[in-house]
Short mmCIF file of C-alpha atoms and ligand atoms in Angstrom, two decimals:
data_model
loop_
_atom_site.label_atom_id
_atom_site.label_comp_id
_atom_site.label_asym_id
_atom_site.label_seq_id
_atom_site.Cartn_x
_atom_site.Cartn_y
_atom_site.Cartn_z
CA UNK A 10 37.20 13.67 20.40
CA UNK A 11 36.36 10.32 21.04
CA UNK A 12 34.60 11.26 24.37
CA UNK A 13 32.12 13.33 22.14
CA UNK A 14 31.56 10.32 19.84
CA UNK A 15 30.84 7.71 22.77
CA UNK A 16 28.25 10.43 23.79
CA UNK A 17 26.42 10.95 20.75
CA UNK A 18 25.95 6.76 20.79
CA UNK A 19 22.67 7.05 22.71
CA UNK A 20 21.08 9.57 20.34
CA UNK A 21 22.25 7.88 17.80
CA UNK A 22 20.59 4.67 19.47
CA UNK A 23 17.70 5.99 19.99
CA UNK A 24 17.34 7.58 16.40
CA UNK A 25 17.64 3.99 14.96
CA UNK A 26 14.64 2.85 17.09
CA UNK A 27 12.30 5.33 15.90
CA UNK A 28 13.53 4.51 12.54
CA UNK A 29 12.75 1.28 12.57
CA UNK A 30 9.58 1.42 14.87
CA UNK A 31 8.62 3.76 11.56
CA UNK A 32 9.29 1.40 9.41
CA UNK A 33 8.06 -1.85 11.03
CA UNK A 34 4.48 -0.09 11.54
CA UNK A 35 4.31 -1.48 7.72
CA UNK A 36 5.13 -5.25 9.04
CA UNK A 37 3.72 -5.75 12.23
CA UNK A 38 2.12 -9.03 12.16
CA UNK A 39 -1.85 -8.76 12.89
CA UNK A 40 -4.87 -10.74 12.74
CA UNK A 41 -6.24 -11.44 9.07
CA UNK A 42 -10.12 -10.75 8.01
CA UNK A 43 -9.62 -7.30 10.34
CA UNK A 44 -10.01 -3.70 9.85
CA UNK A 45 -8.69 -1.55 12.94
CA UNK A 46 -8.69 2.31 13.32
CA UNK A 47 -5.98 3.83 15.02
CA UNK A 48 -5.27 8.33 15.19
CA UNK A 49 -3.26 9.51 12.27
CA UNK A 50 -2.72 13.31 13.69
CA UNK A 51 -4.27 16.61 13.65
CA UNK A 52 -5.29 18.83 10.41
CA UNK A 53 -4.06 22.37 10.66
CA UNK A 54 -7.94 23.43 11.30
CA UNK A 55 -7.83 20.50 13.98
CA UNK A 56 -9.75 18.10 12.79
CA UNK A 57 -8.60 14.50 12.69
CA UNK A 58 -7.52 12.31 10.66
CA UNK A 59 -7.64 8.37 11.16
CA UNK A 60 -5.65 5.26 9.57
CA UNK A 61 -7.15 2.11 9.09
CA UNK A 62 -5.57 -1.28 8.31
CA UNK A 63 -6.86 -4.04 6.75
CA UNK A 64 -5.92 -7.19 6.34
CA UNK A 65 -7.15 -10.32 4.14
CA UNK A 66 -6.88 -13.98 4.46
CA UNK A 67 -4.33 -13.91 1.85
CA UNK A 68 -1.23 -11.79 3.06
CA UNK A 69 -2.43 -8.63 1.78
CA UNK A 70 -2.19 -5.47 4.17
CA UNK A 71 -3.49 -2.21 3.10
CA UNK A 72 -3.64 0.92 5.28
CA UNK A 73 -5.63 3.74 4.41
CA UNK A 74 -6.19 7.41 5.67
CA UNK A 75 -9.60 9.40 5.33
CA UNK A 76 -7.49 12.04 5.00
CA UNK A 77 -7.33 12.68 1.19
CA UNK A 78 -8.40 8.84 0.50
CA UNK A 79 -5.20 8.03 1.17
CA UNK A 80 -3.28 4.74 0.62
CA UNK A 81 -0.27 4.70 2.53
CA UNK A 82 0.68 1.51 2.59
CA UNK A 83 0.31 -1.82 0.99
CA UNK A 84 2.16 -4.88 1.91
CA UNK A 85 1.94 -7.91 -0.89
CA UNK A 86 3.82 -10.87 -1.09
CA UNK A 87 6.52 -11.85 -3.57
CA UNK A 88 6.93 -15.47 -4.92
CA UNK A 89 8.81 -16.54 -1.80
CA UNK A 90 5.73 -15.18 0.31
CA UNK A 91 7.59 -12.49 1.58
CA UNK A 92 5.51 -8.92 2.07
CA UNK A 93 7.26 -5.89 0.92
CA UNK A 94 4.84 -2.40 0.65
CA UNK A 95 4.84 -1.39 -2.99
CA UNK A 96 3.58 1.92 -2.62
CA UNK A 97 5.17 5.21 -2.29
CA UNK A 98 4.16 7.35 0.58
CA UNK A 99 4.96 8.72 4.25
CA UNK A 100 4.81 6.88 7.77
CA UNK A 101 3.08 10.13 9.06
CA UNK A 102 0.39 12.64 8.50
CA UNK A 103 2.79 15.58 7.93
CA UNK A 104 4.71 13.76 5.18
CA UNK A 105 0.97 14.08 3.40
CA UNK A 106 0.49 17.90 4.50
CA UNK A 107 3.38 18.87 3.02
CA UNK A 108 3.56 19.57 -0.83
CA UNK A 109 3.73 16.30 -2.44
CA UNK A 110 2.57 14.93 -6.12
CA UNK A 111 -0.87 13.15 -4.56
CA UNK A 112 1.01 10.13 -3.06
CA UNK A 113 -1.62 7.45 -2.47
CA UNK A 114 -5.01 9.75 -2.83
CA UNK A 115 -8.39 9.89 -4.22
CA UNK A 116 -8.44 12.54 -7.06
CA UNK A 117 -11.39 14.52 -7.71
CA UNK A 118 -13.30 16.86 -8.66
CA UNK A 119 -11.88 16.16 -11.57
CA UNK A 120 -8.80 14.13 -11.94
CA UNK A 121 -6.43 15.08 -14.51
CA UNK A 122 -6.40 18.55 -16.83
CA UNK A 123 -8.83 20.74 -17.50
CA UNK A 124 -7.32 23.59 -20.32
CA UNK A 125 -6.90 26.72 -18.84
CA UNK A 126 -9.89 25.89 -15.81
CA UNK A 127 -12.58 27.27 -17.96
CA UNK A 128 -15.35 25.25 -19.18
CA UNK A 129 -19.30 25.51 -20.33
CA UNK A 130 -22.19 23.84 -19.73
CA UNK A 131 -25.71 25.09 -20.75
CA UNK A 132 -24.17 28.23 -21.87
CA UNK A 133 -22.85 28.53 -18.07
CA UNK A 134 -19.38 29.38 -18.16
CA UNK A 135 -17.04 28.25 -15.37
CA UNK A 136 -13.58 29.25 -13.68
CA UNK A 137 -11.40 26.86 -11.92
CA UNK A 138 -8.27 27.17 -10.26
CA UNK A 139 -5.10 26.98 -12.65
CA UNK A 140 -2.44 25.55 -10.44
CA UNK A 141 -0.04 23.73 -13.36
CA UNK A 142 0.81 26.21 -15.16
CA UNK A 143 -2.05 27.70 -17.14
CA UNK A 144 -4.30 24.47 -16.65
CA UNK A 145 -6.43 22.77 -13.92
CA UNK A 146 -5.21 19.71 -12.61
CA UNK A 147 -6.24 17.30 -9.92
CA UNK A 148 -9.50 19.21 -8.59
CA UNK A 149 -7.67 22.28 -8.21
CA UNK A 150 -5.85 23.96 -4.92
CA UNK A 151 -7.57 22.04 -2.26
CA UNK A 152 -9.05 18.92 -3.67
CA UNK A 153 -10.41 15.76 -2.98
CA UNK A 154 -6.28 14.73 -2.06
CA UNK A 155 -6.63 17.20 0.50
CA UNK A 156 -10.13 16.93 2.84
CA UNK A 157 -11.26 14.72 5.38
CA UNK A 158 -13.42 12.07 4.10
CA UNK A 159 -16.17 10.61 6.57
CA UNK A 160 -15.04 7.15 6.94
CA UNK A 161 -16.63 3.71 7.95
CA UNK A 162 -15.02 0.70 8.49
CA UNK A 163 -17.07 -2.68 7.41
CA UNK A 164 -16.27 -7.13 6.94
CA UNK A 165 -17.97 -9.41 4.88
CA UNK A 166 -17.39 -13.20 4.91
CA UNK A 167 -14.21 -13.00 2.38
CA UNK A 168 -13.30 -8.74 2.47
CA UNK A 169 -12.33 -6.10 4.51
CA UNK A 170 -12.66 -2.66 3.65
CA UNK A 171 -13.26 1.29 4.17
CA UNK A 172 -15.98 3.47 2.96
CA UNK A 173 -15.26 6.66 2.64
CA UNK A 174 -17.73 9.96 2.04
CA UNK A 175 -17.45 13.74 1.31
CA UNK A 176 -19.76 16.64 0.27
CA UNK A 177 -18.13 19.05 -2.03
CA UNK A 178 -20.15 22.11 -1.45
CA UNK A 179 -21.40 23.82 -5.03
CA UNK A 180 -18.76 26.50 -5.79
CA UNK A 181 -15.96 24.51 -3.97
CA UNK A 182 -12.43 24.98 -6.38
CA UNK A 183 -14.99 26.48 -8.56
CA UNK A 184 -16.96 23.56 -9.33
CA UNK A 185 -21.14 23.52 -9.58
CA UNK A 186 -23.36 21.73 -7.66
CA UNK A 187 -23.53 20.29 -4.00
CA UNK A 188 -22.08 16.68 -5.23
CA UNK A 189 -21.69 13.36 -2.58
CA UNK A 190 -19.12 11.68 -3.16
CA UNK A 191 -18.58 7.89 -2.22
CA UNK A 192 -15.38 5.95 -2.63
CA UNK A 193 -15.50 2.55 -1.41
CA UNK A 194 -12.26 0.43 -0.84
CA UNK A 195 -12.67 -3.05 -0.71
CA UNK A 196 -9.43 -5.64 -0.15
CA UNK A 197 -11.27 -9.09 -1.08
CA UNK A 198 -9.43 -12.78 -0.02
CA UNK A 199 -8.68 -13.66 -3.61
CA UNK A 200 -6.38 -10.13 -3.47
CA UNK A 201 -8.27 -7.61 -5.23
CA UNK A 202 -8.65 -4.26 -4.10
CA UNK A 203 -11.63 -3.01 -5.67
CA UNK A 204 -12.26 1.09 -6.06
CA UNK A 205 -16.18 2.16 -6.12
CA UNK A 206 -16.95 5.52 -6.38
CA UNK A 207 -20.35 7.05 -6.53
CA UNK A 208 -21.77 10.43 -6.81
CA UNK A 209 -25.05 12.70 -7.19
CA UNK A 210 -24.65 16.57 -7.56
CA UNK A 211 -27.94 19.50 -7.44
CA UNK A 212 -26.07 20.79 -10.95
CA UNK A 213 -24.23 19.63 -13.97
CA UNK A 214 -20.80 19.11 -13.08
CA UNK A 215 -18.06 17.74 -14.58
CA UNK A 216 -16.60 14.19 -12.79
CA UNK A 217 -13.70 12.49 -12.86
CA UNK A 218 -12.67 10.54 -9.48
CA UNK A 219 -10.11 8.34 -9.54
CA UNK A 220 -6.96 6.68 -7.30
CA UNK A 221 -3.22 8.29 -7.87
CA UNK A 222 -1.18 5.77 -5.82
CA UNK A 223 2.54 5.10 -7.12
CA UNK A 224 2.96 1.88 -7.68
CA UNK A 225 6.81 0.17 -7.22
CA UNK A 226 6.29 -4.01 -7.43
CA UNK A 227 9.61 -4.01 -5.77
CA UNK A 228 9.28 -1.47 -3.01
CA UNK A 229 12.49 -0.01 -4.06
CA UNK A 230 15.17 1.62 -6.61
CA UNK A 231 13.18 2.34 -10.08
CA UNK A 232 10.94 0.96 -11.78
CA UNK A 233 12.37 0.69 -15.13
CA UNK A 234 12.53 -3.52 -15.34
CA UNK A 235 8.86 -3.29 -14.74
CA UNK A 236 7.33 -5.53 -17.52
CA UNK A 237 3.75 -3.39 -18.72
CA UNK A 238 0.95 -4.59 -21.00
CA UNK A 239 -1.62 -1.97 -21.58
CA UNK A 240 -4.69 -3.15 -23.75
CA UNK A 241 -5.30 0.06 -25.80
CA UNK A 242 -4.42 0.60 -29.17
CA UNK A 243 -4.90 4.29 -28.96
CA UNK A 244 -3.91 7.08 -26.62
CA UNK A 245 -4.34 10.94 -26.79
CA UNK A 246 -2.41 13.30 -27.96
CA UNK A 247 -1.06 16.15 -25.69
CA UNK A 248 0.59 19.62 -26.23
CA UNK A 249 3.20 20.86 -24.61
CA UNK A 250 0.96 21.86 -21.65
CA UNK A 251 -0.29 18.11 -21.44
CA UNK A 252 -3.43 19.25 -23.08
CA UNK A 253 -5.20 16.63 -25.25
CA UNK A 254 -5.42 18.01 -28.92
CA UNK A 255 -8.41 15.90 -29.85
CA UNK A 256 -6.60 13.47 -31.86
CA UNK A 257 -6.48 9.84 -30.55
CA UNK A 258 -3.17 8.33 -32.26
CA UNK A 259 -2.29 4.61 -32.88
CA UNK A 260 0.18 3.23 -30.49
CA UNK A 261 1.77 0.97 -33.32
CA UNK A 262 5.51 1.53 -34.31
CA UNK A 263 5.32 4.25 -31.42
CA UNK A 264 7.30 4.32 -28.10
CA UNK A 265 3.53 4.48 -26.53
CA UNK A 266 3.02 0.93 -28.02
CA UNK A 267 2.49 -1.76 -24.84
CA UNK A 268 -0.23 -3.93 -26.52
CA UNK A 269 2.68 -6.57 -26.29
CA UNK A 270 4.54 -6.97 -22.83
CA UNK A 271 7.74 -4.64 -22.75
CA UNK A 272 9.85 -3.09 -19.91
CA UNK A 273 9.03 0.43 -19.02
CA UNK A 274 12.67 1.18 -19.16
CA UNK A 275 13.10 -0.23 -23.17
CA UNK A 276 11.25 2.80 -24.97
CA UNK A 277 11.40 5.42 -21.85
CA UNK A 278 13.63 8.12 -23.42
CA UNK A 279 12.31 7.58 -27.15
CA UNK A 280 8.79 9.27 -25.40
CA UNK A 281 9.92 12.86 -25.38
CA UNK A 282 8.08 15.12 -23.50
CA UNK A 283 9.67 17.18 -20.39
CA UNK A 284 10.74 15.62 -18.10
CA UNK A 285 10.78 12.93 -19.88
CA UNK A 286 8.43 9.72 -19.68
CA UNK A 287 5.32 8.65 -20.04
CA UNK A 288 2.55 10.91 -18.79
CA UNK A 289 -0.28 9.91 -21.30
CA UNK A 290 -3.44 8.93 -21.56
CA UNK A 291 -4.49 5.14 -23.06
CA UNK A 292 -7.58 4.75 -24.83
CA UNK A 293 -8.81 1.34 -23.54
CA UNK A 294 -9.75 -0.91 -25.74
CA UNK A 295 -13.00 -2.40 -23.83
CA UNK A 296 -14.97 -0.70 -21.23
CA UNK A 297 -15.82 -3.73 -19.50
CA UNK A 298 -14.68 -4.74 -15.95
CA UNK A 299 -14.22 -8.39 -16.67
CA UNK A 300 -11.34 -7.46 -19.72
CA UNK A 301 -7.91 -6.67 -18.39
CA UNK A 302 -6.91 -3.88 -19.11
CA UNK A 303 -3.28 -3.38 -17.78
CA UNK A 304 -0.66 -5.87 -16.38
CA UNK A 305 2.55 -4.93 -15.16
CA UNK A 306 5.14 -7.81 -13.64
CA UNK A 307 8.13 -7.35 -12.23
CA UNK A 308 9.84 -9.92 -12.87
CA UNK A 309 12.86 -10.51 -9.68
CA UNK A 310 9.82 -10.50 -7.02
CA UNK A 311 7.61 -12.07 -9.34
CA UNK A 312 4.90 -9.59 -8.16
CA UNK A 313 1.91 -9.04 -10.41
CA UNK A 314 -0.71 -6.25 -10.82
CA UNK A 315 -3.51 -6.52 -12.80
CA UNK A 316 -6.05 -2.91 -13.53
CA UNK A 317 -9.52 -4.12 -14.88
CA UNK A 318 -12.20 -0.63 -14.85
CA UNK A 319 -15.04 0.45 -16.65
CA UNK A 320 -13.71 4.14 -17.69
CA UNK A 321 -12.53 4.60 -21.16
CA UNK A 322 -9.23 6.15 -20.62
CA UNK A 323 -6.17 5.13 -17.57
CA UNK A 324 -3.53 7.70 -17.20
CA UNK A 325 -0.10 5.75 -17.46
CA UNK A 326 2.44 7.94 -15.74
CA UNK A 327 5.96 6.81 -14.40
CA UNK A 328 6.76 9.59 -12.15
CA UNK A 329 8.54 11.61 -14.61
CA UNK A 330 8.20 14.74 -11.88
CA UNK A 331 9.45 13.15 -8.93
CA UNK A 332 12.85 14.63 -8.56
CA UNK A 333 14.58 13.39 -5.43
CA UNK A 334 13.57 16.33 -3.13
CA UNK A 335 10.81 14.09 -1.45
CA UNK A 336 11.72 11.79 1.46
CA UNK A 337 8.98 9.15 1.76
CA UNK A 338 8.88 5.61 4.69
CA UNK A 339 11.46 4.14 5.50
CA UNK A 340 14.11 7.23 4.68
CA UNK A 341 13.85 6.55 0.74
CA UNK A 342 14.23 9.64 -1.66
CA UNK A 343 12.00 9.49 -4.45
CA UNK A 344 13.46 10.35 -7.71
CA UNK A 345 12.29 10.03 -11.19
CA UNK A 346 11.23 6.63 -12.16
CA UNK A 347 10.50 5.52 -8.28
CA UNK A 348 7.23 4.65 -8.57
CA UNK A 349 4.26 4.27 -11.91
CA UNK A 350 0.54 4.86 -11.36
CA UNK A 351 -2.36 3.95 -13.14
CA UNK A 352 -5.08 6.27 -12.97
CA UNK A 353 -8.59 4.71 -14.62
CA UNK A 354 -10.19 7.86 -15.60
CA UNK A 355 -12.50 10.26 -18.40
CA UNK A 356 -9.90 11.48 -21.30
CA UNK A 357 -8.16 14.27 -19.78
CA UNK A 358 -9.66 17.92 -20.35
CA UNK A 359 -13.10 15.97 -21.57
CA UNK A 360 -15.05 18.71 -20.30
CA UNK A 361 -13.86 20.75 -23.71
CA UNK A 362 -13.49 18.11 -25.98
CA UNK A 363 -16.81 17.77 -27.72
CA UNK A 364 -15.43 14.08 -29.77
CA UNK A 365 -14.41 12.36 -25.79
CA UNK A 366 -16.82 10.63 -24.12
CA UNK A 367 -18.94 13.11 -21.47
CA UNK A 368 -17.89 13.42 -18.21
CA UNK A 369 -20.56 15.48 -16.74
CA UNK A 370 -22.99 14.11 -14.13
CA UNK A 371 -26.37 15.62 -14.42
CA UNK A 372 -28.42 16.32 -11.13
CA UNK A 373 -30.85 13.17 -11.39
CA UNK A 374 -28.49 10.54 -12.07
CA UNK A 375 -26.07 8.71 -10.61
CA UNK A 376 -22.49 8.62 -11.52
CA UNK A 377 -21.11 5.06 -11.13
CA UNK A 378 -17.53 3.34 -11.57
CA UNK A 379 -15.69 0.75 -10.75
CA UNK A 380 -11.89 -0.35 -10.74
CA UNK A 381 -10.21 -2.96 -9.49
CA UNK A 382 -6.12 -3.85 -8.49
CA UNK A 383 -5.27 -7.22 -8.76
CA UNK A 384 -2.35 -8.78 -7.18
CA UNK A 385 -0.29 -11.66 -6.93
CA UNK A 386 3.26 -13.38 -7.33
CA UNK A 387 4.82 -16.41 -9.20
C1 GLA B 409 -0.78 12.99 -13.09
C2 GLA B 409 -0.45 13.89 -14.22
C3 GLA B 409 1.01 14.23 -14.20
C4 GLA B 409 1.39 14.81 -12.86
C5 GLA B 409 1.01 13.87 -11.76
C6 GLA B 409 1.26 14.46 -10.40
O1 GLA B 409 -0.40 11.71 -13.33
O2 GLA B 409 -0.81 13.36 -15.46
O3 GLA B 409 1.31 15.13 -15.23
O4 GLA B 409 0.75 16.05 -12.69
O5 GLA B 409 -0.32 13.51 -11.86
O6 GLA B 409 2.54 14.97 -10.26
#
């Protein structure tokens, strides 16, 4: 008996050091004002996929795939100065092959719902894929989570960042029009990571890119102590399939009400919906990037993000589906509550909804947008 447990020791050894080699990838100490580009692993058609780090003057480490856009890791400081990653994700490419709710990734075609994946334009009717349930969602079976982006690696004087490209053929997930795609990440010294995306299509086509990383300010446990302040006095209404119904209702005397700073936890369960939380869409009250348009502190770390965009609408969702069965870095299990994102974006399903603001890009013209993450600690 105790023969057999003396032998296992060296697995057991050796088990740890992975484990924490996997885990202290996100700490390693490197130079600041750098981007480097190291192999991420193979694609099942062989292609492959690269991860790049970058790191500011100012503590801030982000790492980034060009597979599916995705963040995988981003190390801020708390009030002490000590770095802790405050994203959910995977150390490795296969965590982001497998089946997983867009951890860290550029959405698009279209991010969020689209009823039933039909829609019209010019009396054109088209079909998209319906994988949630009846509805569209997220660009469909393979989208913009799931290519390989082109990627190039620049440095200014004060940023550090990752441009990334992809041509989404016309007829791709169902979609018209051969559309480029551009998403630029940029990690500035003063600690914000700004999100431009770009695109020109050959058709009309409906647009909606955005960023779906989960967000947890203290890199563990849930998120319900969270403190949120969304400026929007409005969101939109949803059915029971998490299809808009047109109406845009007033957050006041409603659990969807953060004009004022409150926990995320305090009106969580009054929300409904199944599972329960907040999966909704806020109706921002200003369109302009210098307004702020969501803060969320956490108040032990004394981390701070700050979301300022030029779309009309952010998704505010708290991981309502997460669910324990997902294993992320650093052997955590994500369950519900682990980790919020904040997904500046069109109204869901906009490309039905005659009274939202158009989302279709028009061959011609460029489609433009900007959002930016700002962090820091006090
Ligand atoms: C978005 C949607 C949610 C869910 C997640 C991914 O935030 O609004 O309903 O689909 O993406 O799981």
């Amino acid at each position: 008996m105790k023969k057999n447990l003396y032998s296992q020791i060296p697995i057991l050894l050796i088990g740890l050091l992975i484990f924490s080699v996997a885990c202290n990838q996100r700490e390693v100490a490197q130079v600041p004002g750098t981007v480097s580009k190291k192999a991420f692993g193979k694609l099942p058609d062989s292609s492959l996929a690269d991860i790049y780090t970058l790191i500011n003057h100012s503590g801030i480490t982000l790492k980034v795939t060009n597979y599916g856009g995705r963040i995988t890791a981003i190390m801020v400081p708390d009030k002490n100065g000590k770095p802790e990653d405050i994203v959910l994700g995977f150390d490795t490419l296969s965590g982001y092959l497998a089946a997983n709710p867009y951890f860290g990734a550029i959405v698009g075609r279209y991010g969020n719902r689209i009823a039933k994946g039909k829609f019209e334009i010019d009396g054109n009717k088209y079909i998209l894929a319906q994988n949630n349930g009846i509805n569209h969602l997220h660009g469909g079976i393979q989208g913009f989570d799931k290519v390989l982006w082109k990627a190039e690696d620049f440095k200014t004087e004060k940023s550090v960042g990752v441009k990334l490209s992809y041509l989404s053929r016309n007829g791709e997930e169902g979609y018209p029009g051969n559309l480029n795609a551009i998403v630029t990440y940029t990690l500035t010294d003063d600690n914000q990571l700004i999100f431009d995306y770009s695109a020109t299509s050959d058709k009309s086509t409906p647009i909606n890119l955005t960023q779906h990383s989960y967000f947890n300010l203290t890199g563990k446990g849930d998120i319900k102590s969270h403190e949120v302040m969304i400026s929007a006095s409005k969101y939109t209404v949803v059915d029971s399939t998490l299809i808009p119904t047109g109406e845009l209702r007033n957050v006041k005397a409603t659990p969807f009400d953060f004009t004022t700073a409150k926990t995320i936890g305090k009106d969580l369960l009054a929300t409904g919906g199944n599972p329960v939380g907040y999966d909704h869409n806020y109706v921002l009250d200003s369109k302009r990037i210098k307004d702020l348009a969501v803060r969320v502190v956490e108040p032990l770390s004394g981390r701070i993000m700050e979301v300022y965009t030029d779309q009309p609408g952010v998704q505010f969702y708290t991981g309502n589906f997460l669910d324990g069965s997902i294993t992320g870095k650093c052997a955590i299990k994500y369950n519900q509550y682990s980790g919020f994102c904040l997904e500046t974006q069109h109204f869901p399903d906009s490309p039905n909804q005659p009274t939202f603001p158009s989302s279709i890009l028009k061959p011609g013209e460029t489609y433009h947008t900007t959002t930016i993450y700002k962090f820091s600690a006090k």
